PDB file of N, CA, C and O in Angstrom:
ATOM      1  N   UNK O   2      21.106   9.852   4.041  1.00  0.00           N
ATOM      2  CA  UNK O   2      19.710  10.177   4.226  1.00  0.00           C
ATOM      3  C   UNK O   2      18.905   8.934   4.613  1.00  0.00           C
ATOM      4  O   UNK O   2      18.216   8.830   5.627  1.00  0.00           O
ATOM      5  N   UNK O   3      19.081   8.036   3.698  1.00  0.00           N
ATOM      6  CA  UNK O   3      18.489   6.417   4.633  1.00  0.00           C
ATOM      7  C   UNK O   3      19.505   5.277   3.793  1.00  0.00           C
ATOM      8  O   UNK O   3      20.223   5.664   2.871  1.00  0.00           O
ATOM      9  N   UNK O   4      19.476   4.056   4.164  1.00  0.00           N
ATOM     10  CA  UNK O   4      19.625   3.206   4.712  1.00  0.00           C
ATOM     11  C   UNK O   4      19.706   2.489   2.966  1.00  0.00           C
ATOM     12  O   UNK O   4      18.840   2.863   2.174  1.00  0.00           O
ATOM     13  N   UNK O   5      20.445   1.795   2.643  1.00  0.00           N
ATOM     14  CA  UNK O   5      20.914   0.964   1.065  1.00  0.00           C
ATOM     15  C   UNK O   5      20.361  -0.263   1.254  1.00  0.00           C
ATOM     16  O   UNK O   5      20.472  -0.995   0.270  1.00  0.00           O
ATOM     17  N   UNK O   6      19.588  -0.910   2.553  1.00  0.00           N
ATOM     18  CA  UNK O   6      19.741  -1.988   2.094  1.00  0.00           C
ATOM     19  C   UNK O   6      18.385  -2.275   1.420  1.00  0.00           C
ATOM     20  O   UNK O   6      18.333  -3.492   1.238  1.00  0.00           O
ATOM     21  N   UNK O   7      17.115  -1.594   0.911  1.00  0.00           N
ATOM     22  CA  UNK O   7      16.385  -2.316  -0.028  1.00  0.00           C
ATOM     23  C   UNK O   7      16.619  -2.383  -0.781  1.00  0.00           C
ATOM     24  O   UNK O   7      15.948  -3.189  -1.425  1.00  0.00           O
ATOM     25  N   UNK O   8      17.750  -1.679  -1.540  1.00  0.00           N
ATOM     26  CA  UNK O   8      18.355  -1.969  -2.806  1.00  0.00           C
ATOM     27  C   UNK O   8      19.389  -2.538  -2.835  1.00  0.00           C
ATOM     28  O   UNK O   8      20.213  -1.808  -3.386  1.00  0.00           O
ATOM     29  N   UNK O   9      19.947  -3.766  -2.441  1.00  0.00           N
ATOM     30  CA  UNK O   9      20.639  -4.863  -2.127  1.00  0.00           C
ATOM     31  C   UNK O   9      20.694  -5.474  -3.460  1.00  0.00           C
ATOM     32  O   UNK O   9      21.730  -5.668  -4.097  1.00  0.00           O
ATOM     33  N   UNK O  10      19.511  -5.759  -3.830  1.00  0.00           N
ATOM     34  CA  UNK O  10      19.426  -7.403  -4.760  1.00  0.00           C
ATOM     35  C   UNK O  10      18.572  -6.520  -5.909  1.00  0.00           C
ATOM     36  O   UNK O  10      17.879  -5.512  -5.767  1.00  0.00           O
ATOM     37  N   UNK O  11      18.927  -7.365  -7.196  1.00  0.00           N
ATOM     38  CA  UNK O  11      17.935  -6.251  -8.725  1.00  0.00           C
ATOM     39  C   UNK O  11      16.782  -7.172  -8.165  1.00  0.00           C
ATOM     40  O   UNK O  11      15.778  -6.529  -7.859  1.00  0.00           O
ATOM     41  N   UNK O  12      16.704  -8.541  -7.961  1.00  0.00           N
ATOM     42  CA  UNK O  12      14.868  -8.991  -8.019  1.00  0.00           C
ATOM     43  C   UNK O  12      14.063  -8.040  -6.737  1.00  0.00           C
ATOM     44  O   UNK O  12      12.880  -7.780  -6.955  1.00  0.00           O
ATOM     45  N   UNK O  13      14.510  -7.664  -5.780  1.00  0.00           N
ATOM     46  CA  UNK O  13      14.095  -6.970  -5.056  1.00  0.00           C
ATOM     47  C   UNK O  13      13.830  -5.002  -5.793  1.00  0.00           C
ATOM     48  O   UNK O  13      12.831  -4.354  -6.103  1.00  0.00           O
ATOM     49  N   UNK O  14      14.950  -4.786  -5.789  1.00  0.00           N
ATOM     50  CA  UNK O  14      14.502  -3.504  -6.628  1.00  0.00           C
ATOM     51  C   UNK O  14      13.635  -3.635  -7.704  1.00  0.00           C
ATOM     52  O   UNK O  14      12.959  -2.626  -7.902  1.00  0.00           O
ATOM     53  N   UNK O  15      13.432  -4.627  -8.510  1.00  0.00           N
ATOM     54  CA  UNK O  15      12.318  -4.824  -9.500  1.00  0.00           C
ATOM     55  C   UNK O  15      10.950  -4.944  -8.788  1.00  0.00           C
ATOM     56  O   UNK O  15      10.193  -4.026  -9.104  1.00  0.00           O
ATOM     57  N   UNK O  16      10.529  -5.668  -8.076  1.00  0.00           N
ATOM     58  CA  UNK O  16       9.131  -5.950  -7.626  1.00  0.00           C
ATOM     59  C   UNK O  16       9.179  -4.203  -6.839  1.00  0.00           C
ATOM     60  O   UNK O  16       8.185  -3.534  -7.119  1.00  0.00           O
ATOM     61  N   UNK O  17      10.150  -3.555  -6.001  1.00  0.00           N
ATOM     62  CA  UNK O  17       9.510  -2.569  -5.518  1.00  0.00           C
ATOM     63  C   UNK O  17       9.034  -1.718  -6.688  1.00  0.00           C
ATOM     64  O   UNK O  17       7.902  -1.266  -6.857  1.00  0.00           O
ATOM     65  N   UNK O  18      10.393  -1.548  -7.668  1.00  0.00           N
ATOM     66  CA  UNK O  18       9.844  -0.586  -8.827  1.00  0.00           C
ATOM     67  C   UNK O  18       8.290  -1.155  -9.458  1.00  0.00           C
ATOM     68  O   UNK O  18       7.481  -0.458 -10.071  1.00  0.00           O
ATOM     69  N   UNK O  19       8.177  -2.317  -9.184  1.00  0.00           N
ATOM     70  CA  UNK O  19       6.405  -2.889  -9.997  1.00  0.00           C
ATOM     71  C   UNK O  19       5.637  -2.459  -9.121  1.00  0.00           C
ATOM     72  O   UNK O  19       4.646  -1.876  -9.562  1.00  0.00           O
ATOM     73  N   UNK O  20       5.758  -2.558  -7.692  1.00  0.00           N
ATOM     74  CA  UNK O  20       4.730  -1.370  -6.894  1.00  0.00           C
ATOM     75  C   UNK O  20       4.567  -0.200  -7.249  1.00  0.00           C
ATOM     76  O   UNK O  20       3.485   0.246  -7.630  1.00  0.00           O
ATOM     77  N   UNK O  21       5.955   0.650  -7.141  1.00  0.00           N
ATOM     78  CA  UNK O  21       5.932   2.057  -7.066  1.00  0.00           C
ATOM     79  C   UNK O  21       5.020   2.706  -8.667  1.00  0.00           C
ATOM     80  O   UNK O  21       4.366   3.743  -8.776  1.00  0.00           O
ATOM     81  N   UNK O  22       5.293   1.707  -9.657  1.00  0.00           N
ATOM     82  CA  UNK O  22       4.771   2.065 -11.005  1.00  0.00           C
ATOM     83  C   UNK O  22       2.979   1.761 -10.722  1.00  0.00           C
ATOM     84  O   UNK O  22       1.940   2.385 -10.940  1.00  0.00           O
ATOM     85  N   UNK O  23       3.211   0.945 -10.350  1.00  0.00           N
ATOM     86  CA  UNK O  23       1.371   0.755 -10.102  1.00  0.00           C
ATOM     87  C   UNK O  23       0.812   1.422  -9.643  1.00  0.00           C
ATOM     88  O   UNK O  23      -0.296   1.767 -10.054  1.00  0.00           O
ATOM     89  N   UNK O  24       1.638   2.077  -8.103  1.00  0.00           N
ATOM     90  CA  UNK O  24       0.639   2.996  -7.333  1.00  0.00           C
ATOM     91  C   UNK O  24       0.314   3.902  -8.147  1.00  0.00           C
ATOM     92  O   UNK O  24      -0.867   4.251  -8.129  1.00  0.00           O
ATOM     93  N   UNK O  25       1.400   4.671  -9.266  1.00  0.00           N
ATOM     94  CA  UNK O  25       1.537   5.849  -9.639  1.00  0.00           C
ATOM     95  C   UNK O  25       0.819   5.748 -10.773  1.00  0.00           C
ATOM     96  O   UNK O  25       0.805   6.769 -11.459  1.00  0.00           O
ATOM     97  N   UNK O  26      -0.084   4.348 -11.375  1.00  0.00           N
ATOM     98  CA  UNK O  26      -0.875   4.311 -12.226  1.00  0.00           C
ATOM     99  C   UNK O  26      -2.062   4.442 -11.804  1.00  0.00           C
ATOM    100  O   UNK O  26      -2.876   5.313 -12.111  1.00  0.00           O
ATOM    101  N   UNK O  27      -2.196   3.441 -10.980  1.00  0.00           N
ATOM    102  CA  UNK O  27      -3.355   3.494  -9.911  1.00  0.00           C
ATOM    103  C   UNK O  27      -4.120   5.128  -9.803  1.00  0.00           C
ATOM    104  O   UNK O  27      -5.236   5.581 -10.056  1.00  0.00           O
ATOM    105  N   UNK O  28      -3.088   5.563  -9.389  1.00  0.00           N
ATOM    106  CA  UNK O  28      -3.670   7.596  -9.041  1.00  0.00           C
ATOM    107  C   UNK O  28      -4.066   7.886 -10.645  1.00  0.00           C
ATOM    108  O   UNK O  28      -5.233   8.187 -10.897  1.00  0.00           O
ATOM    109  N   UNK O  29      -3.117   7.796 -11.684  1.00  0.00           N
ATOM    110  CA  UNK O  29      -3.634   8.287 -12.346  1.00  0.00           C
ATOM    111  C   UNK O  29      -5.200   8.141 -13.209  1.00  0.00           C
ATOM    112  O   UNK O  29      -6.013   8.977 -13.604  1.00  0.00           O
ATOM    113  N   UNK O  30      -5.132   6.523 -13.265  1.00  0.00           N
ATOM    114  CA  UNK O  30      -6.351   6.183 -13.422  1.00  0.00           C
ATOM    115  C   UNK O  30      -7.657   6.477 -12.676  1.00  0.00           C
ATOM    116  O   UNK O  30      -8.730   6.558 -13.274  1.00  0.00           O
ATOM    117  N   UNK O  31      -7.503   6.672 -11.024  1.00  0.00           N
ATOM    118  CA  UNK O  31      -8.162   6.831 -10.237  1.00  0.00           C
ATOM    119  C   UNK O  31      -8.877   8.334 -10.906  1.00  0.00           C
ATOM    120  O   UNK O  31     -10.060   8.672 -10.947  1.00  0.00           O
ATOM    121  N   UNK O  32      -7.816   8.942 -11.320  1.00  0.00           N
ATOM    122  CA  UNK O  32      -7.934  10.745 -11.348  1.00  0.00           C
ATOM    123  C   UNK O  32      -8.530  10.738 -12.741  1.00  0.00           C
ATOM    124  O   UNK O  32      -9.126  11.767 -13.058  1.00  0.00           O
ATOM    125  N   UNK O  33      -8.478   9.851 -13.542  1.00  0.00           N
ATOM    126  CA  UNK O  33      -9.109   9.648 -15.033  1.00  0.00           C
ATOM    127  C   UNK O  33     -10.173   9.470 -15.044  1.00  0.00           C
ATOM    128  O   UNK O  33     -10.790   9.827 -16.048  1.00  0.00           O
ATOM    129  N   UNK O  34     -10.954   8.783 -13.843  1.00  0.00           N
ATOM    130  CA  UNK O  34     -12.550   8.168 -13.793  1.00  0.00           C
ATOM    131  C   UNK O  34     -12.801   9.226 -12.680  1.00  0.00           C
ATOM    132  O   UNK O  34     -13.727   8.782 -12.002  1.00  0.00           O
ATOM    133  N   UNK O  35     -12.446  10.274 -12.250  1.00  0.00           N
ATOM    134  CA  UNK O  35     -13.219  11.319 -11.953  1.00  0.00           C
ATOM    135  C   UNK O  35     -12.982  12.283 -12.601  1.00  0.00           C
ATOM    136  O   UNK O  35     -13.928  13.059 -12.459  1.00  0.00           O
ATOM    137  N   UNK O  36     -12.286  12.665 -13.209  1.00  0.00           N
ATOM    138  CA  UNK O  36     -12.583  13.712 -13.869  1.00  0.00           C
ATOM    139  C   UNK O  36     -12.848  13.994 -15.385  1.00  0.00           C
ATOM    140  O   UNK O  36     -12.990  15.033 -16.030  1.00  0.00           O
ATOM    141  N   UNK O  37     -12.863  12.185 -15.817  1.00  0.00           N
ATOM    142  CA  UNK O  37     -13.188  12.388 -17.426  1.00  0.00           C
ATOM    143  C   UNK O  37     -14.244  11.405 -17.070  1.00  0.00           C
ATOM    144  O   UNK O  37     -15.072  11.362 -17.980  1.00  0.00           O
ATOM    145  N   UNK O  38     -14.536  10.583 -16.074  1.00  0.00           N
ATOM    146  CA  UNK O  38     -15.975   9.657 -16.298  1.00  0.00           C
ATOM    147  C   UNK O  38     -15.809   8.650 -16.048  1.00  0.00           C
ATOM    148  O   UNK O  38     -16.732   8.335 -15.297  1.00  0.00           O
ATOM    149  N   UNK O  39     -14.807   7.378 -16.280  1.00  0.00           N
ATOM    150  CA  UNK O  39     -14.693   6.173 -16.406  1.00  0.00           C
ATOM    151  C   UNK O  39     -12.917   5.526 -16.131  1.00  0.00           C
ATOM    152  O   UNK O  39     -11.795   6.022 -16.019  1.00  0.00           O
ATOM    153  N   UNK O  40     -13.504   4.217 -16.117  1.00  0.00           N
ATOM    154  CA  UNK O  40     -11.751   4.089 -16.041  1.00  0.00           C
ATOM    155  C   UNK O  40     -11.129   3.431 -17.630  1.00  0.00           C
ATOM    156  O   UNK O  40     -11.790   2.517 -18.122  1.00  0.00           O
ATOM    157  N   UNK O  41     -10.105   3.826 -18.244  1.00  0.00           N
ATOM    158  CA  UNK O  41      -9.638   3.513 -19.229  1.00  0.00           C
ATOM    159  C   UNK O  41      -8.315   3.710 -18.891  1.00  0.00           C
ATOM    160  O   UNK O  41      -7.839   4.601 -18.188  1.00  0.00           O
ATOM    161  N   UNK O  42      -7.559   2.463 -19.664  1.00  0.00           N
ATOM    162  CA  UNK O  42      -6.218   2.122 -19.577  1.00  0.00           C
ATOM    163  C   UNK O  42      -5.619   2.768 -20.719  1.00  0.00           C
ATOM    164  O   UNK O  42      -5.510   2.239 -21.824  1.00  0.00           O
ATOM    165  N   UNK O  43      -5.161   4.154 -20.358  1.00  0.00           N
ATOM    166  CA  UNK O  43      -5.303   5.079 -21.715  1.00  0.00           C
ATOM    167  C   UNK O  43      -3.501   5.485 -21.982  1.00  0.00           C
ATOM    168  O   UNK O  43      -2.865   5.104 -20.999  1.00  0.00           O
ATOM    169  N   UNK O  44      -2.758   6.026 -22.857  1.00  0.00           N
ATOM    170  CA  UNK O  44      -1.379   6.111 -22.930  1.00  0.00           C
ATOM    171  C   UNK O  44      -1.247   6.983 -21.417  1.00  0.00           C
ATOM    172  O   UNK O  44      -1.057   6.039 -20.651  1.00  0.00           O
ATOM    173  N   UNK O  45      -1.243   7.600 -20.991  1.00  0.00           N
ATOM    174  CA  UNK O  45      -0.865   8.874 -19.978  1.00  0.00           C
ATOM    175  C   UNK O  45      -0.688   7.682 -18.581  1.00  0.00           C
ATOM    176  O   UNK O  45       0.204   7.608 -17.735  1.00  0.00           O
ATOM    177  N   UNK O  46      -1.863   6.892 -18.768  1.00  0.00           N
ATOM    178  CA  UNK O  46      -1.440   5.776 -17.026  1.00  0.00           C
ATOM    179  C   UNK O  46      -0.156   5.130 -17.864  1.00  0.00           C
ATOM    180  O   UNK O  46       1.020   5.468 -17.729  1.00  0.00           O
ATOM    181  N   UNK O  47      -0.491   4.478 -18.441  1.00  0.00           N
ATOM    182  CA  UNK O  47       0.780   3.369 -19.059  1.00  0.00           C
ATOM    183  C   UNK O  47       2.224   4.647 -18.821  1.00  0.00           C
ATOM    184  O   UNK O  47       3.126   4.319 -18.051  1.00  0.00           O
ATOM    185  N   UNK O  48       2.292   5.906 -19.471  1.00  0.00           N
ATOM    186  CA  UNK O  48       3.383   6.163 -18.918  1.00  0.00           C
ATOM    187  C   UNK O  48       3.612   6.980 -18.104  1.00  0.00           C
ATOM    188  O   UNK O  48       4.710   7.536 -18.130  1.00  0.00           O
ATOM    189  N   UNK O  49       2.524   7.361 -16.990  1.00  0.00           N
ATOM    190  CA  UNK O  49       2.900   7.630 -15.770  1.00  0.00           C
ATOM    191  C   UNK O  49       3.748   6.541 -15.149  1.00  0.00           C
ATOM    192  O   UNK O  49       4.910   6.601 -14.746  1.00  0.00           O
ATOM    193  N   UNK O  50       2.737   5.348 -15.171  1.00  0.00           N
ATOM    194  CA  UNK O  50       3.120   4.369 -14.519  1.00  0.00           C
ATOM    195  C   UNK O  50       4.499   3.879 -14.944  1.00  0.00           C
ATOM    196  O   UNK O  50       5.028   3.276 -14.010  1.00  0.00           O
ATOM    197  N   UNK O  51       5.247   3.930 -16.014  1.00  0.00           N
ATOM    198  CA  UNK O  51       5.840   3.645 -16.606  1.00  0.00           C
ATOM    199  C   UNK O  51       7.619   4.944 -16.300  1.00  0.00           C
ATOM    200  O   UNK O  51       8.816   4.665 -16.365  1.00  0.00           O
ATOM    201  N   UNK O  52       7.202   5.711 -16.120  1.00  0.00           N
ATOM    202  CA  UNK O  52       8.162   6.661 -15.645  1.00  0.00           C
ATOM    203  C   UNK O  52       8.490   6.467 -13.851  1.00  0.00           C
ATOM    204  O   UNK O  52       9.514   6.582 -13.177  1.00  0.00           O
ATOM    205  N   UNK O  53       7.160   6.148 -13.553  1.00  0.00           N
ATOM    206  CA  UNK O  53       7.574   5.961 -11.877  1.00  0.00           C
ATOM    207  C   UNK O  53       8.489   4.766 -11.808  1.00  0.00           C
ATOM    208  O   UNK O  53       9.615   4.812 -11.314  1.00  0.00           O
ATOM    209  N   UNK O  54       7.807   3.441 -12.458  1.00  0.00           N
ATOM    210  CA  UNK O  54       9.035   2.182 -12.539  1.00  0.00           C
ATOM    211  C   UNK O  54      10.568   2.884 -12.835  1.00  0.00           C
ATOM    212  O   UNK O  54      11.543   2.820 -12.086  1.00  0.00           O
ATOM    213  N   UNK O  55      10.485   3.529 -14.073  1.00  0.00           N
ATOM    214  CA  UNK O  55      12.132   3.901 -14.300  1.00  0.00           C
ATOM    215  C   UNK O  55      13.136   4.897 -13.534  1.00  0.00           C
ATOM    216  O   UNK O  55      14.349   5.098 -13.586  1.00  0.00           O
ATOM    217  N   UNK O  56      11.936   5.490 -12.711  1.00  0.00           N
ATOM    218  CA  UNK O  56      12.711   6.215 -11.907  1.00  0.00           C
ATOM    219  C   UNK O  56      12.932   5.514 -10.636  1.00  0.00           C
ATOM    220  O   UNK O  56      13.971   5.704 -10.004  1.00  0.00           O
ATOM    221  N   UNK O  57      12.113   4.798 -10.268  1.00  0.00           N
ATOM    222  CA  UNK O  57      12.725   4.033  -9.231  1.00  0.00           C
ATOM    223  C   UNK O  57      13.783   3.516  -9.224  1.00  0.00           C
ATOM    224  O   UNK O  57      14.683   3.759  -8.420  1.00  0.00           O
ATOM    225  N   UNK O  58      13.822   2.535 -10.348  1.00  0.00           N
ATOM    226  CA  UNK O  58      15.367   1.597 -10.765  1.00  0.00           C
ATOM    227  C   UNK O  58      16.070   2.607 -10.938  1.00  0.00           C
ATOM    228  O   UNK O  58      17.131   2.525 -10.320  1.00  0.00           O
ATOM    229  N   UNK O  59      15.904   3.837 -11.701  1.00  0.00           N
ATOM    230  CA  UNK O  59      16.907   4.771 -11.348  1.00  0.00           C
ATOM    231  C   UNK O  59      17.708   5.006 -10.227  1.00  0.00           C
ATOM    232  O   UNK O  59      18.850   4.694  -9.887  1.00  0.00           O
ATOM    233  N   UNK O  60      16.575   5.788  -9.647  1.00  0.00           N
ATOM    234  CA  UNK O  60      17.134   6.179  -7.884  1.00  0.00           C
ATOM    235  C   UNK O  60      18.032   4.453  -7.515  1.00  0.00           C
ATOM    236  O   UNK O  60      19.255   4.385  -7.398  1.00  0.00           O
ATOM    237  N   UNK O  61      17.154   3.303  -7.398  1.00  0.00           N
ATOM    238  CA  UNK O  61      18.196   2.341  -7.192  1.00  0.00           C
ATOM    239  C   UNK O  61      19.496   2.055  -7.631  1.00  0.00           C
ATOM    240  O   UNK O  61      20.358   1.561  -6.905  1.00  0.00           O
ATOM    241  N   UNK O  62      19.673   2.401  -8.976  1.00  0.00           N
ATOM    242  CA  UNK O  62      20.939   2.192  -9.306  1.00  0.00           C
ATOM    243  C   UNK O  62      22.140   3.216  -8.798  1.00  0.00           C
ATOM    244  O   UNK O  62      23.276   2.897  -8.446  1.00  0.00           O
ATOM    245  N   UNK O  63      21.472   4.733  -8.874  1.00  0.00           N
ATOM    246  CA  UNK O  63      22.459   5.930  -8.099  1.00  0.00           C
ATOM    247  C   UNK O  63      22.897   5.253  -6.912  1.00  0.00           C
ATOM    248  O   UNK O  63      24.055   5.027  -6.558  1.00  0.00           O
ATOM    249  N   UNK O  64      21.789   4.954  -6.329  1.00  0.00           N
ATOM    250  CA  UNK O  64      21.860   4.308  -4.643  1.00  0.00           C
ATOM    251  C   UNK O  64      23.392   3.353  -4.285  1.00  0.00           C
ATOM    252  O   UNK O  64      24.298   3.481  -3.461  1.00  0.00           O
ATOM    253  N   UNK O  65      23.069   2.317  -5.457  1.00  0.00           N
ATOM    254  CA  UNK O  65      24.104   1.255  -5.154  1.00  0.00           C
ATOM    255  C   UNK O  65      25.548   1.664  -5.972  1.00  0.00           C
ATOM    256  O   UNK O  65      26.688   1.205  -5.912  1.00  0.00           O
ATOM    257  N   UNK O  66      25.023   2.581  -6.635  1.00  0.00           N
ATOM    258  CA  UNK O  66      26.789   3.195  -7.506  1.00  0.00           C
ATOM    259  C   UNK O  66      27.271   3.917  -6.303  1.00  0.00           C
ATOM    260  O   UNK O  66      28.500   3.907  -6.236  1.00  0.00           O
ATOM    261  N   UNK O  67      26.697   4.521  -5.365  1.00  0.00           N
ATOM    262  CA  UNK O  67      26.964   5.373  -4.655  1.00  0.00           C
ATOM    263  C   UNK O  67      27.715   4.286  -3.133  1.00  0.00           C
ATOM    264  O   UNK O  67      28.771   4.548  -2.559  1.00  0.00           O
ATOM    265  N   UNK O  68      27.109   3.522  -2.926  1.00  0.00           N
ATOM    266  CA  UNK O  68      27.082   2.414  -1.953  1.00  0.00           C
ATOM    267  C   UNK O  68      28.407   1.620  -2.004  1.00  0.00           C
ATOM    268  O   UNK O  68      29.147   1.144  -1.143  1.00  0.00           O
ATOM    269  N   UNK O  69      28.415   1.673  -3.584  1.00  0.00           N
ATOM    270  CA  UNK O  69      29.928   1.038  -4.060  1.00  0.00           C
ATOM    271  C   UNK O  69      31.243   1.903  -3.336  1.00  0.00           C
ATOM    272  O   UNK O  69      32.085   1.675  -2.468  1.00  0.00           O
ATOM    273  N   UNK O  70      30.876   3.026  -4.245  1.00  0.00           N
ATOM    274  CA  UNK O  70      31.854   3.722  -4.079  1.00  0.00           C
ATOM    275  C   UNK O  70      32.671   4.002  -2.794  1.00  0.00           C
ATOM    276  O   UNK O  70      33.827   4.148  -2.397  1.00  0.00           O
ATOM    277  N   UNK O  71      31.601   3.991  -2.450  1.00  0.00           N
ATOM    278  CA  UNK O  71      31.860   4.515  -0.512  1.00  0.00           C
ATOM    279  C   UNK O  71      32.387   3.120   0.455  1.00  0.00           C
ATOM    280  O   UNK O  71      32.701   3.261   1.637  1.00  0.00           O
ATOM    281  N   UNK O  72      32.421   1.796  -0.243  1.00  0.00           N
ATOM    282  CA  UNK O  72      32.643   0.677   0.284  1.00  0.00           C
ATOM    283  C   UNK O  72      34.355   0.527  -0.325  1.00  0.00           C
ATOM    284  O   UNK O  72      35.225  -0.165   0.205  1.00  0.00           O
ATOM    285  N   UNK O  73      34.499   1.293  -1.438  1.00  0.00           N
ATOM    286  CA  UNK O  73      35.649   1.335  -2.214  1.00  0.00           C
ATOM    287  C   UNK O  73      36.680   2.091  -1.292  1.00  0.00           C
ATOM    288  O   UNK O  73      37.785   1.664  -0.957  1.00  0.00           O
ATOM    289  N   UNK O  74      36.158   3.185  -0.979  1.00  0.00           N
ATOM    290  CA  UNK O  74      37.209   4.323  -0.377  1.00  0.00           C
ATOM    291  C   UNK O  74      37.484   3.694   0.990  1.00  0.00           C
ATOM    292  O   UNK O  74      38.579   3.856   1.527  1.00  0.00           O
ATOM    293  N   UNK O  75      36.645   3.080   1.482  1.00  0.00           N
ATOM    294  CA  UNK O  75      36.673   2.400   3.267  1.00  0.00           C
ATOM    295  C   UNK O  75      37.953   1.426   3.157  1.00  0.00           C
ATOM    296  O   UNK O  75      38.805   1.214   4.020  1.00  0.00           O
ATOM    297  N   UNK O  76      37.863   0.941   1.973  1.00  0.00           N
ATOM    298  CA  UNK O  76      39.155  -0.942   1.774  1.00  0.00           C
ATOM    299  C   UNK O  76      40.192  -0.193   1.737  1.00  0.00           C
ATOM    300  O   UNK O  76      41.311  -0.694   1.625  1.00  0.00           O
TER     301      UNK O  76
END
């Protein structure tokens, strides 16, 4: 479906997963100060944001178990 190599290196999969968690805090907070009033760093961003990081490194790690494998069967 695409392409393994941003998930090459863990310091690289880490800073993307610190984006991907932010954006996904970012919205939620965004969506907190309109529809409750203000912005507060309240449990629900911390683990939105906090589930998007782990699923990223997730998906990264499937990625490169998968990457392995398939480099395994080629040798």
């Amino acid at each position: 479906m695409f392409d393994s190599r941003a998930f090459r290196s863990w310091p690289l999969i880490l800073v993307g997963a610190l984006g991907f968690g932010a954006l996904f805090a970012l919205v939620i907070l965004l969506a907190d100060a309109l529809f409750e009033g203000g912005f507060r760093l309240s449990r629900r961003v911390l683990v939105f944001g906090g589930g998007a990081f782990a699923g990223y490194v997730g998906a990264a790690w499937l990625v490169r178990l998968e990457d392995a494998r398939c480099r395994r069967r080629s040798d």
